[in-house]
């Protein structure tokens, strides 16, 4: 018997015949997922935007999922497998889900790249064998501390009457590294350690930091002026709102966030608030780069680097429009 292909050639239409020649079917596009823990946060929306750009440039299909808890993550992985996806980028809702996520991904034959929040093992150590891309958390936190100190000095504030409201979320390593960095830099600059007050947030959103700051203000009634640092813009925004409620406005509060994506409306307000500025990290770049690395891994077998860190840029009301335009975050 003739091989199938040969048989086809033998009796198929000749190219000069009148019958139309079917175009070869386009190869199926590679499908990749992008799962984020807080899809309502502008940070993650900008990451998705960056990932979409990588998909358009490299010709793959991007499937986006908001996965605020473990159950949703597992369901999204199963959905991705059914859709034929070969991998996903993830910012997990809980870093301790790492081993479980990796087991499910392995079972479904999918590659995984982590962004922002690094997976951890049951003993608390990082899962350093899973490719990770995220901000230089300690360094960026230190820059926040230095900028807070410089601004207080510039305004001639008496440090003896000033307190630091440090909104913390220490169960997440990247968050703890940022707030510890801020604390370290403030102390190194000469800020009295005894007046750096930690205010733990229960949830990483504005209501969570609002509540944390409100209870700190109740405990520390004697402080006249406040510096605020936290893991991200929302941590600082919640504290700024809590302080406004207690009569502390732009003249007695200096808050500096991290992300630079979640404070755009705040910096655009015609009147300054206690939210002085932010350390901008490029969310579009992080989304673009993780999606691009994953695609190259799936398509060409090119393993991504195990760790990539991104820097921060200080933005305030003075420069944010031009910097955010340059970074492609606003038009
Ligand atoms: C964490 C935070 C986000 C963002 C990101 C880089 O995931 O929750 O707001 O700061 O790190």
Short mmCIF file of C-alpha atoms and ligand atoms in Angstrom, two decimals:
data_model
loop_
_atom_site.label_atom_id
_atom_site.label_comp_id
_atom_site.label_asym_id
_atom_site.label_seq_id
_atom_site.Cartn_x
_atom_site.Cartn_y
_atom_site.Cartn_z
CA UNK A 1 0.00 0.00 0.00
CA UNK A 2 1.17 3.50 -0.81
CA UNK A 3 1.91 5.83 2.04
CA UNK A 4 -0.99 8.19 2.63
CA UNK A 5 0.86 11.33 1.56
CA UNK A 6 2.03 9.75 -1.65
CA UNK A 7 -1.44 8.50 -2.45
CA UNK A 8 -2.75 12.05 -1.97
CA UNK A 9 -0.14 13.54 -4.28
CA UNK A 10 -0.96 10.95 -6.82
CA UNK A 11 -4.61 11.71 -7.16
CA UNK A 12 -4.84 15.27 -5.79
CA UNK A 13 -5.61 18.27 -8.04
CA UNK A 14 -2.70 19.64 -10.07
CA UNK A 15 -1.80 23.22 -9.27
CA UNK A 16 -2.80 24.34 -12.76
CA UNK A 17 -6.20 22.71 -12.60
CA UNK A 18 -9.39 24.78 -12.17
CA UNK A 19 -10.09 23.37 -8.72
CA UNK A 20 -9.15 25.75 -5.87
CA UNK A 21 -6.13 24.70 -3.83
CA UNK A 22 -6.84 24.76 -0.10
CA UNK A 23 -4.40 26.97 1.82
CA UNK A 24 -2.53 25.03 4.50
CA UNK A 25 -4.24 25.50 7.89
CA UNK A 26 -2.53 28.19 10.00
CA UNK A 27 -0.68 26.64 12.93
CA UNK A 28 -2.69 26.97 16.15
CA UNK A 29 -1.59 29.92 18.26
CA UNK A 30 0.24 29.21 21.50
CA UNK A 31 -2.08 29.97 24.44
CA UNK A 32 -0.78 31.32 27.73
CA UNK A 33 -2.57 32.36 30.92
CA UNK A 34 -1.99 35.40 33.15
CA UNK A 35 -3.45 35.04 36.66
CA UNK A 36 -3.50 37.94 39.14
CA UNK A 37 -4.61 38.07 42.77
CA UNK A 38 -6.24 41.52 42.74
CA UNK A 39 -7.67 42.28 39.29
CA UNK A 40 -9.35 45.44 40.64
CA UNK A 41 -5.96 47.04 41.40
CA UNK A 42 -4.67 49.29 38.58
CA UNK A 43 -1.22 47.73 39.10
CA UNK A 44 -2.48 44.39 37.81
CA UNK A 45 -4.52 45.93 35.02
CA UNK A 46 -1.33 47.58 33.76
CA UNK A 47 0.50 44.26 33.98
CA UNK A 48 -2.19 42.68 31.83
CA UNK A 49 -1.85 45.53 29.36
CA UNK A 50 1.86 44.87 29.05
CA UNK A 51 1.23 41.14 28.60
CA UNK A 52 -1.31 41.88 25.83
CA UNK A 53 1.38 43.85 24.04
CA UNK A 54 3.74 40.86 24.21
CA UNK A 55 0.94 38.62 22.89
CA UNK A 56 0.30 40.95 19.95
CA UNK A 57 4.01 41.26 19.12
CA UNK A 58 4.82 37.57 19.41
CA UNK A 59 1.56 36.17 18.07
CA UNK A 60 0.28 34.18 21.05
CA UNK A 61 -3.10 34.18 22.74
CA UNK A 62 -3.37 35.55 26.28
CA UNK A 63 -6.04 34.24 28.67
CA UNK A 64 -6.51 36.50 31.71
CA UNK A 65 -7.95 35.39 35.04
CA UNK A 66 -8.60 37.29 38.27
CA UNK A 67 -7.81 34.72 40.97
CA UNK A 68 -8.36 36.20 44.46
CA UNK A 69 -8.20 32.84 46.27
CA UNK A 70 -6.73 29.35 45.99
CA UNK A 71 -9.89 27.75 44.69
CA UNK A 72 -10.05 30.24 41.83
CA UNK A 73 -6.39 29.64 41.00
CA UNK A 74 -6.95 25.88 40.74
CA UNK A 75 -10.10 26.35 38.65
CA UNK A 76 -8.23 28.73 36.32
CA UNK A 77 -5.41 26.21 35.83
CA UNK A 78 -7.97 23.52 34.95
CA UNK A 79 -9.69 25.89 32.52
CA UNK A 80 -6.39 26.75 30.92
CA UNK A 81 -5.60 23.06 30.45
CA UNK A 82 -8.97 22.47 28.77
CA UNK A 83 -8.30 25.45 26.48
CA UNK A 84 -4.96 23.92 25.51
CA UNK A 85 -2.76 26.53 27.21
CA UNK A 86 0.86 25.54 27.72
CA UNK A 87 1.74 27.77 30.64
CA UNK A 88 0.85 30.77 32.76
CA UNK A 89 2.26 33.79 34.58
CA UNK A 90 0.90 34.22 38.10
CA UNK A 91 0.79 36.69 40.99
CA UNK A 92 -0.65 34.30 43.55
CA UNK A 93 -3.23 35.33 46.17
CA UNK A 94 -1.20 33.38 48.75
CA UNK A 95 2.49 32.65 48.38
CA UNK A 96 2.13 29.41 50.37
CA UNK A 97 0.02 27.96 47.57
CA UNK A 98 3.23 27.70 45.54
CA UNK A 99 3.85 23.95 45.92
CA UNK A 100 0.19 23.13 45.19
CA UNK A 101 0.13 25.37 42.12
CA UNK A 102 3.34 23.82 40.81
CA UNK A 103 1.98 20.29 41.34
CA UNK A 104 -1.19 21.08 39.39
CA UNK A 105 0.77 22.82 36.62
CA UNK A 106 3.10 19.83 36.31
CA UNK A 107 0.16 17.47 36.13
CA UNK A 108 -1.28 19.57 33.28
CA UNK A 109 2.10 19.90 31.58
CA UNK A 110 2.22 23.68 31.94
CA UNK A 111 5.15 26.01 32.49
CA UNK A 112 4.94 28.65 35.24
CA UNK A 113 6.51 32.09 35.68
CA UNK A 114 5.80 34.05 38.88
CA UNK A 115 5.47 37.81 39.04
CA UNK A 116 5.56 40.19 42.06
CA UNK A 117 4.95 37.66 44.86
CA UNK A 118 7.46 34.79 45.06
CA UNK A 119 6.17 31.32 45.99
CA UNK A 120 7.28 29.99 49.37
CA UNK A 121 7.74 26.46 50.73
CA UNK A 122 6.06 25.21 53.91
CA UNK A 123 9.27 26.00 55.85
CA UNK A 124 9.06 29.65 54.74
CA UNK A 125 11.92 29.47 52.21
CA UNK A 126 11.44 30.86 48.72
CA UNK A 127 10.79 28.45 45.83
CA UNK A 128 13.82 29.66 43.93
CA UNK A 129 13.47 27.05 41.17
CA UNK A 130 10.41 28.78 39.69
CA UNK A 131 11.30 31.76 37.42
CA UNK A 132 10.39 35.03 39.17
CA UNK A 133 10.25 38.68 38.14
CA UNK A 134 9.48 41.42 40.64
CA UNK A 135 10.58 44.72 42.10
CA UNK A 136 13.78 45.27 44.10
CA UNK A 137 11.66 45.45 47.22
CA UNK A 138 14.24 46.30 49.91
CA UNK A 139 15.94 48.94 47.80
CA UNK A 140 12.68 50.56 46.76
CA UNK A 141 11.54 50.58 50.39
CA UNK A 142 14.79 52.28 51.36
CA UNK A 143 14.21 54.92 48.68
CA UNK A 144 10.79 55.60 50.23
CA UNK A 145 12.40 56.08 53.67
CA UNK A 146 15.06 58.40 52.29
CA UNK A 147 12.54 60.47 50.34
CA UNK A 148 10.24 60.78 53.38
CA UNK A 149 13.12 61.99 55.52
CA UNK A 150 14.33 64.45 52.88
CA UNK A 151 10.85 65.92 52.46
CA UNK A 152 10.32 66.32 56.23
CA UNK A 153 13.69 68.09 56.47
CA UNK A 154 12.90 70.28 53.51
CA UNK A 155 9.69 71.37 55.24
CA UNK A 156 11.64 72.06 58.44
CA UNK A 157 9.59 69.64 60.53
CA UNK A 158 10.54 69.06 64.13
CA UNK A 159 11.21 65.32 64.23
CA UNK A 160 10.40 65.21 67.94
CA UNK A 161 6.76 65.95 67.11
CA UNK A 162 6.64 63.71 64.05
CA UNK A 163 5.69 60.03 63.89
CA UNK A 164 6.03 57.42 61.17
CA UNK A 165 2.96 55.39 60.33
CA UNK A 166 4.33 52.21 58.78
CA UNK A 167 1.47 50.21 57.28
CA UNK A 168 2.72 46.63 57.30
CA UNK A 169 1.68 43.29 55.81
CA UNK A 170 4.50 41.12 57.05
CA UNK A 171 3.08 37.76 55.98
CA UNK A 172 4.01 38.67 52.41
CA UNK A 173 7.79 38.78 51.89
CA UNK A 174 7.87 41.47 49.21
CA UNK A 175 5.69 43.67 51.45
CA UNK A 176 7.86 43.12 54.52
CA UNK A 177 11.05 43.82 52.55
CA UNK A 178 9.60 47.14 51.37
CA UNK A 179 8.41 48.39 54.77
CA UNK A 180 11.57 47.14 56.50
CA UNK A 181 13.61 48.99 53.88
CA UNK A 182 11.71 52.20 54.63
CA UNK A 183 12.19 51.76 58.38
CA UNK A 184 15.91 51.04 57.99
CA UNK A 185 16.51 54.10 55.82
CA UNK A 186 14.58 56.41 58.16
CA UNK A 187 16.58 55.19 61.14
CA UNK A 188 19.85 55.44 59.22
CA UNK A 189 19.01 59.05 58.37
CA UNK A 190 18.48 59.80 62.07
CA UNK A 191 14.74 59.39 62.59
CA UNK A 192 14.08 58.26 66.19
CA UNK A 193 13.32 54.51 66.11
CA UNK A 194 10.90 54.85 69.02
CA UNK A 195 8.55 56.93 66.90
CA UNK A 196 8.32 54.57 63.95
CA UNK A 197 4.98 52.85 64.58
CA UNK A 198 3.94 49.69 62.77
CA UNK A 199 0.28 49.47 61.83
CA UNK A 200 -0.48 45.99 60.43
CA UNK A 201 -3.14 45.84 57.73
CA UNK A 202 -5.44 42.81 57.69
CA UNK A 203 -6.27 43.15 54.01
CA UNK A 204 -4.07 44.66 51.30
CA UNK A 205 -6.51 47.28 50.11
CA UNK A 206 -7.58 50.83 51.05
CA UNK A 207 -10.10 49.73 53.74
CA UNK A 208 -7.40 47.49 55.26
CA UNK A 209 -4.86 50.29 55.60
CA UNK A 210 -7.55 52.80 56.63
CA UNK A 211 -8.43 50.59 59.60
CA UNK A 212 -4.79 49.99 60.49
CA UNK A 213 -4.00 53.73 60.50
CA UNK A 214 -7.19 54.61 62.40
CA UNK A 215 -6.25 52.34 65.26
CA UNK A 216 -2.68 53.71 65.30
CA UNK A 217 -4.02 57.29 65.48
CA UNK A 218 -6.12 56.32 68.47
CA UNK A 219 -3.08 54.84 70.22
CA UNK A 220 -0.72 57.74 69.39
CA UNK A 221 -2.78 60.86 70.02
CA UNK A 222 0.25 63.06 70.81
CA UNK A 223 1.87 63.01 67.36
CA UNK A 224 1.52 66.34 65.49
CA UNK A 225 2.80 65.36 62.04
CA UNK A 226 2.98 62.07 60.21
CA UNK A 227 5.15 60.36 57.62
CA UNK A 228 3.51 57.36 55.96
CA UNK A 229 5.03 54.34 54.21
CA UNK A 230 3.52 51.01 53.21
CA UNK A 231 3.84 48.14 50.75
CA UNK A 232 2.08 49.96 47.91
CA UNK A 233 0.01 53.01 46.94
CA UNK A 234 -3.20 51.63 48.42
CA UNK A 235 -1.54 51.05 51.79
CA UNK A 236 -0.53 54.72 51.90
CA UNK A 237 -3.81 56.01 50.43
CA UNK A 238 -5.88 54.31 53.14
CA UNK A 239 -3.69 55.88 55.83
CA UNK A 240 -3.90 59.31 54.18
CA UNK A 241 -7.73 59.05 54.21
CA UNK A 242 -7.73 57.95 57.87
CA UNK A 243 -5.56 60.93 58.78
CA UNK A 244 -7.77 63.37 56.90
CA UNK A 245 -10.64 62.08 59.04
CA UNK A 246 -8.65 63.11 62.13
CA UNK A 247 -7.78 66.57 60.79
CA UNK A 248 -4.30 65.81 59.41
CA UNK A 249 -4.06 67.25 55.89
CA UNK A 250 -1.37 68.06 53.30
CA UNK A 251 0.44 70.39 55.73
CA UNK A 252 0.93 67.73 58.41
CA UNK A 253 1.21 64.47 56.44
CA UNK A 254 3.79 63.18 53.95
CA UNK A 255 2.86 59.83 52.45
CA UNK A 256 4.95 58.05 49.81
CA UNK A 257 3.59 54.93 48.13
CA UNK A 258 5.00 52.23 45.87
CA UNK A 259 3.66 51.12 42.43
CA UNK A 260 2.91 54.56 40.97
CA UNK A 261 -0.07 53.10 39.13
CA UNK A 262 -2.69 53.31 41.88
CA UNK A 263 -2.25 56.96 42.82
CA UNK A 264 -2.82 58.67 39.48
CA UNK A 265 -6.24 60.11 40.42
CA UNK A 266 -4.82 61.19 43.77
CA UNK A 267 -1.90 63.09 42.21
CA UNK A 268 -4.28 64.67 39.71
CA UNK A 269 -6.45 66.22 42.43
CA UNK A 270 -6.31 70.00 42.06
CA UNK A 271 -5.41 70.46 45.73
CA UNK A 272 -2.46 68.55 47.20
CA UNK A 273 -3.26 65.89 49.79
CA UNK A 274 -1.04 64.10 52.30
CA UNK A 275 -0.13 61.67 49.49
CA UNK A 276 3.14 63.26 48.41
CA UNK A 277 4.43 60.77 45.84
CA UNK A 278 5.23 57.18 44.92
CA UNK A 279 8.06 54.93 43.78
CA UNK A 280 6.90 54.00 40.31
CA UNK A 281 7.71 50.52 39.08
CA UNK A 282 6.79 49.67 35.52
CA UNK A 283 3.77 47.37 35.71
CA UNK A 284 3.41 47.25 31.90
CA UNK A 285 7.04 46.15 31.62
CA UNK A 286 6.59 43.45 34.27
CA UNK A 287 3.54 42.08 32.44
CA UNK A 288 5.23 42.31 29.06
CA UNK A 289 8.47 40.72 30.15
CA UNK A 290 7.01 37.79 32.11
CA UNK A 291 4.64 36.94 29.24
CA UNK A 292 7.46 37.26 26.71
CA UNK A 293 9.79 35.04 28.76
CA UNK A 294 7.10 32.39 29.19
CA UNK A 295 6.34 32.43 25.47
CA UNK A 296 10.02 31.98 24.53
CA UNK A 297 10.17 29.09 27.02
CA UNK A 298 7.13 27.34 25.55
CA UNK A 299 7.98 28.06 21.92
CA UNK A 300 11.76 27.66 21.82
CA UNK A 301 12.54 25.87 25.08
CA UNK A 302 14.45 28.95 26.30
CA UNK A 303 14.42 28.84 30.11
CA UNK A 304 13.74 32.25 31.72
CA UNK A 305 16.21 33.59 34.28
CA UNK A 306 15.24 32.38 37.75
CA UNK A 307 15.23 35.91 39.17
CA UNK A 308 14.76 39.32 37.53
CA UNK A 309 14.40 42.52 39.58
CA UNK A 310 12.97 45.85 38.46
CA UNK A 311 13.87 49.34 39.77
CA UNK A 312 11.71 52.24 41.03
CA UNK A 313 11.49 55.90 39.99
CA UNK A 314 10.32 58.61 42.40
CA UNK A 315 7.22 60.47 41.17
CA UNK A 316 5.45 63.45 42.77
CA UNK A 317 2.79 65.92 41.66
CA UNK A 318 5.57 67.79 39.82
CA UNK A 319 6.81 65.06 37.49
CA UNK A 320 4.26 62.23 37.46
CA UNK A 321 2.51 63.20 34.19
CA UNK A 322 5.70 63.20 32.16
CA UNK A 323 7.17 60.06 33.77
CA UNK A 324 3.92 58.08 33.43
CA UNK A 325 3.64 59.15 29.79
CA UNK A 326 7.18 58.09 29.11
CA UNK A 327 6.48 54.69 30.71
CA UNK A 328 3.33 54.27 28.58
CA UNK A 329 1.06 54.23 31.63
CA UNK A 330 -0.96 57.31 30.67
CA UNK A 331 -1.52 58.82 27.23
C1 LIG B 1 2.39 43.03 45.35
C2 LIG B 1 1.36 44.10 45.65
C3 LIG B 1 1.00 44.89 44.41
C4 LIG B 1 2.25 45.35 43.72
C5 LIG B 1 3.11 44.18 43.39
C6 LIG B 1 4.37 44.61 42.71
O1 LIG B 1 1.77 41.98 44.65
O2 LIG B 1 0.20 43.52 46.19
O3 LIG B 1 0.23 46.02 44.75
O4 LIG B 1 2.96 46.22 44.57
O5 LIG B 1 3.47 43.50 44.59
#
